[in-house]
Amino acid sequence: MNQIFFIELKNKCDEIKNDTNNPEKINQVIKTYDTILHFSNMARQRGLLVLEEEAEKLDKDNEAELFFRFMVMLVLDGTEPAIIEEAGMNRCLAFNFPSYDGLINLMYFKGAVMIQAGSNLTASRCFLETMMPLNILEVLRQRKHENILPEAYGQVNERDNLIVRLCRENGETSEHGHSIIGQLAIITGNLSDNGVQRILRETDNNTLSVAMKGLPGTARKKFFDNMASRLGQLVAEDIAFMGPVELRDIEQCCASIMKTYIKLADNGEIISTDTRNAKLVLDIYETAQKQNKEIKDK
């Protein structure tokens, strides 16, 4: 299926190369880009069900928007991802729209797939931009430049920065006692930047985002300070939009990062003064989890 998609995408982009001076069609592609990101953002902030109302606002006289509505409704109906991908690709191939119209339909198809998968907003944005030929991408970049120009001159209030807000949240997490979350906060604060970066290379983004959901702002800042800017934005959006998270899930992810820290420290890959307390807290946590499981099994 992926091979068919990429062949179709290449064909449409090749056709667009013969019609680069078409501002109306270029604007339609950029509108498609905006629509998909709006739906993706709404889904992450308020859940998939809100998309039913949003889908009703799409232009019913626009064939491409009707297709996107159809794809979104399949997502809301809980249709299996494989069926959604096949249905979307079949539709794109059956109608065989030329150049810009074909690209728009491919974007709507892929947008619905990414929404169902819960793709991060930044990741969705980047993927959609990779689908655009250079002439469209240049128009989009120029528009972005115009929109962010005030920020470059410091005219945007710092409070509007998502990462800054997350780093200011201290929450109710205690950094004392035998809390697995509190212990990770202590470890993070005591590690060098190189140590934090080494841990980040061993930790997947989902584990990191869930763990950071429960960490105090100071610990979050230590992680953000040691990430590439794009990764930081991805993680920040995940934290902000994932909604409430069970304490047990946060603790599991913190424990996973703790194990990584202990392994790297024991192997001499990061410098740590003492891992004994971390091992003690981790042992207490895992013993409690084991006991809870035994009680439930009984």
XYZ file of C-alpha atoms in Angstrom:
298
model
C 0.000 0.000 0.000
C 2.823 2.415 0.838
C 4.482 1.782 -2.520
C 1.264 2.576 -4.391
C 0.855 5.770 -2.336
C 4.368 6.990 -3.101
C 4.034 6.221 -6.812
C 0.762 8.136 -6.940
C 2.269 11.038 -4.987
C 5.241 11.212 -7.376
C 2.929 11.228 -10.376
C 0.867 14.126 -9.022
C 3.966 16.149 -8.097
C 5.394 15.564 -11.580
C 2.157 16.888 -13.090
C 2.295 19.969 -10.830
C 5.794 20.787 -12.161
C 4.122 21.625 -15.480
C 1.676 24.006 -13.805
C 3.672 25.797 -11.108
C 2.177 29.261 -11.713
C -1.297 28.526 -10.381
C -1.924 30.591 -7.213
C -5.543 29.467 -6.856
C -4.651 25.777 -6.764
C -1.641 26.426 -4.520
C -3.930 28.164 -2.023
C -6.287 25.184 -2.130
C -3.421 22.845 -1.222
C -2.415 25.099 1.677
C -6.045 25.259 2.832
C -6.049 21.431 2.833
C -2.902 21.488 4.968
C -4.568 23.900 7.429
C -7.783 21.839 7.582
C -5.967 18.601 8.376
C -3.873 20.226 11.111
C -6.998 21.853 12.588
C -8.747 18.468 12.772
C -5.612 16.855 14.200
C -5.299 19.550 16.850
C -8.977 19.288 17.819
C -8.714 15.504 18.123
C -5.675 15.713 20.416
C -7.148 18.460 22.589
C -10.757 17.311 22.896
C -10.892 13.746 21.620
C -12.016 12.155 18.370
C -15.750 12.660 18.956
C -15.447 16.421 18.474
C -14.524 15.743 14.835
C -18.095 14.730 14.016
C -19.196 18.318 14.587
C -16.157 19.677 12.748
C -16.806 17.387 9.783
C -20.277 18.881 9.369
C -18.626 22.279 8.721
C -16.770 21.004 5.649
C -17.921 22.217 2.231
C -20.476 19.718 0.940
C -20.032 21.051 -2.603
C -16.301 20.314 -2.532
C -15.483 16.775 -3.666
C -12.168 16.641 -1.794
C -13.677 17.873 1.490
C -16.490 15.354 1.147
C -13.811 12.671 0.794
C -12.098 13.908 3.953
C -15.439 13.855 5.777
C -15.956 10.263 4.621
C -12.498 9.292 5.899
C -13.023 11.059 9.242
C -16.335 9.277 9.750
C -14.616 5.938 9.150
C -12.174 6.862 11.915
C -15.028 7.820 14.259
C -16.814 4.546 13.500
C -13.780 2.644 14.785
C -12.955 1.116 11.407
C -9.754 -0.911 11.376
C -6.699 1.074 10.185
C -5.968 -1.379 7.356
C -9.496 -0.961 5.959
C -9.294 2.835 6.213
C -5.986 2.871 4.340
C -7.308 0.590 1.611
C -10.576 2.499 1.236
C -8.760 5.836 1.055
C -6.182 4.640 -1.459
C -8.865 2.961 -3.588
C -10.773 6.202 -3.761
C -7.704 8.217 -4.768
C -6.894 5.736 -7.540
C -10.482 5.320 -8.768
C -11.129 9.050 -9.237
C -7.599 9.684 -10.555
C -7.746 13.440 -10.048
C -4.969 15.313 -11.899
C -2.071 17.345 -10.411
C -3.194 19.668 -7.597
C -6.580 17.985 -7.062
C -4.889 14.609 -6.874
C -2.394 15.921 -4.308
C -5.190 17.393 -2.199
C -6.988 14.048 -2.070
C -3.785 12.230 -1.151
C -3.206 14.739 1.658
C -6.728 14.263 3.007
C -6.273 10.496 2.826
C -2.997 10.583 4.738
C -4.352 13.186 7.165
C -7.200 10.894 8.223
C -4.764 8.001 8.699
C -2.525 10.147 10.919
C -5.496 11.383 12.954
C -6.575 7.801 13.619
C -3.033 6.916 14.664
C -2.974 9.874 17.089
C 0.096 11.341 15.400
C 1.733 14.280 17.111
C 0.746 17.626 15.591
C 4.324 18.530 14.726
C 4.916 15.128 13.132
C 1.718 15.502 11.067
C 2.793 18.965 9.969
C 6.209 17.722 8.886
C 4.780 14.755 6.981
C 2.277 16.898 5.072
C 5.039 19.307 4.108
C 7.103 16.438 2.693
C 4.223 15.747 0.302
C 4.367 19.233 -1.227
C 6.316 20.152 -4.354
C 8.822 22.967 -3.958
C 6.621 25.692 -5.500
C 3.887 25.074 -2.886
C 6.340 24.630 -0.050
C 7.939 28.002 -0.797
C 4.551 29.738 -0.554
C 3.843 27.937 2.729
C 7.255 28.853 4.164
C 6.771 32.496 3.197
C 3.426 32.555 4.969
C 4.956 30.956 8.059
C 7.764 33.514 7.998
C 5.267 36.357 7.931
C 3.294 34.818 10.798
C 6.278 34.239 13.095
C 8.169 37.440 12.287
C 6.950 39.250 15.462
C 8.210 36.365 17.590
C 11.671 36.761 16.074
C 11.725 40.287 17.476
C 10.538 39.221 20.918
C 7.012 40.577 20.562
C 5.302 37.344 21.626
C 4.774 36.993 25.366
C 6.869 34.212 26.907
C 3.769 32.830 28.619
C 2.500 31.723 25.213
C 5.397 29.326 24.823
C 4.182 25.810 25.603
C 7.525 24.500 26.841
C 8.012 27.497 29.135
C 4.562 26.937 30.646
C 5.241 23.250 31.223
C 8.539 24.034 32.917
C 6.813 26.443 35.281
C 4.348 23.823 36.487
C 5.587 22.328 39.739
C 2.497 20.275 40.473
C 2.138 18.370 43.718
C 4.967 15.886 43.212
C 7.157 15.426 46.278
C 10.867 14.990 45.621
C 11.370 13.235 48.961
C 10.653 9.814 50.391
C 10.289 6.692 48.288
C 8.198 8.057 45.411
C 9.445 6.696 42.084
C 8.433 10.000 40.465
C 10.180 12.078 43.095
C 13.321 9.942 42.862
C 13.495 10.425 39.099
C 13.159 14.180 39.633
C 16.111 14.096 42.040
C 18.212 12.004 39.656
C 17.460 14.296 36.733
C 18.406 17.372 38.723
C 21.735 15.862 39.809
C 22.813 14.536 36.407
C 25.075 16.407 34.013
C 23.687 17.513 30.648
C 25.632 14.697 28.981
C 24.049 12.181 31.352
C 20.535 13.406 30.605
C 21.223 13.324 26.866
C 22.494 9.748 27.150
C 19.292 8.691 28.915
C 17.191 10.440 26.271
C 18.867 8.406 23.539
C 17.734 5.220 25.293
C 14.146 6.351 25.963
C 11.279 6.306 23.464
C 9.176 9.458 23.111
C 5.958 7.993 24.520
C 7.650 6.763 27.728
C 9.334 10.122 28.123
C 6.124 12.132 27.570
C 4.084 10.098 30.054
C 6.850 10.256 32.679
C 7.248 14.020 32.222
C 3.493 14.416 32.662
C 4.018 13.649 36.358
C 7.386 15.325 36.920
C 7.737 18.785 38.474
C 8.633 21.698 36.219
C 12.278 21.781 37.260
C 12.806 18.185 36.135
C 10.901 18.806 32.925
C 13.165 21.759 32.195
C 16.272 19.602 32.585
C 14.933 17.207 29.966
C 13.764 19.951 27.591
C 17.110 21.753 27.867
C 18.834 18.627 26.554
C 16.527 17.918 23.603
C 16.697 19.146 20.054
C 14.132 21.913 19.525
C 11.938 19.794 17.242
C 11.892 16.856 19.669
C 11.135 19.244 22.516
C 8.113 20.571 20.653
C 6.894 17.035 19.925
C 7.160 16.005 23.573
C 5.595 19.262 24.794
C 2.579 18.778 22.536
C 2.216 15.184 23.721
C 2.255 16.290 27.366
C -0.216 19.102 26.773
C -2.707 17.168 24.665
C -2.653 13.630 26.096
C -5.167 14.563 28.796
C -5.334 12.983 32.254
C -2.944 10.057 32.800
C -3.253 7.348 35.448
C -0.676 7.665 38.233
C 0.316 4.019 37.732
C 1.149 4.723 34.067
C 3.326 7.687 35.041
C 5.082 5.570 37.666
C 5.717 2.740 35.174
C 7.335 5.145 32.731
C 9.408 6.759 35.482
C 10.539 3.291 36.589
C 11.554 2.479 33.018
C 13.724 5.614 32.845
C 15.158 4.797 36.280
C 16.216 1.360 35.034
C 17.918 2.982 32.066
C 19.738 5.383 34.385
C 20.925 2.536 36.660
C 22.079 0.411 33.704
C 24.059 3.278 32.166
C 25.566 4.263 35.507
C 26.585 0.688 36.348
C 28.208 0.360 32.909
C 30.116 3.590 33.405
C 28.375 5.278 30.457
C 27.170 8.178 32.603
C 28.745 9.708 35.678
C 26.718 9.204 38.844
C 27.849 9.639 42.432
C 25.668 6.873 43.857
C 22.862 4.673 42.505
C 22.095 2.919 45.791
C 19.126 5.109 46.691
C 17.720 4.828 43.169
C 17.995 1.022 43.348
C 16.326 1.006 46.773
C 13.390 3.127 45.600
C 13.028 1.041 42.440
C 13.078 -2.168 44.498
C 10.386 -0.810 46.851
C 8.266 0.204 43.855
C 8.594 -3.148 42.069
C 7.917 -5.099 45.284
C 4.734 -3.087 45.838
C 3.648 -3.695 42.232
C 4.233 -7.416 42.614
C 2.215 -7.542 45.831
C -0.639 -5.608 44.256
C -0.719 -8.034 41.333
C -0.804 -11.034 43.696
C -3.712 -9.503 45.607
C -5.643 -8.892 42.374
C -4.968 -12.421 41.154
C -6.423 -13.827 44.377
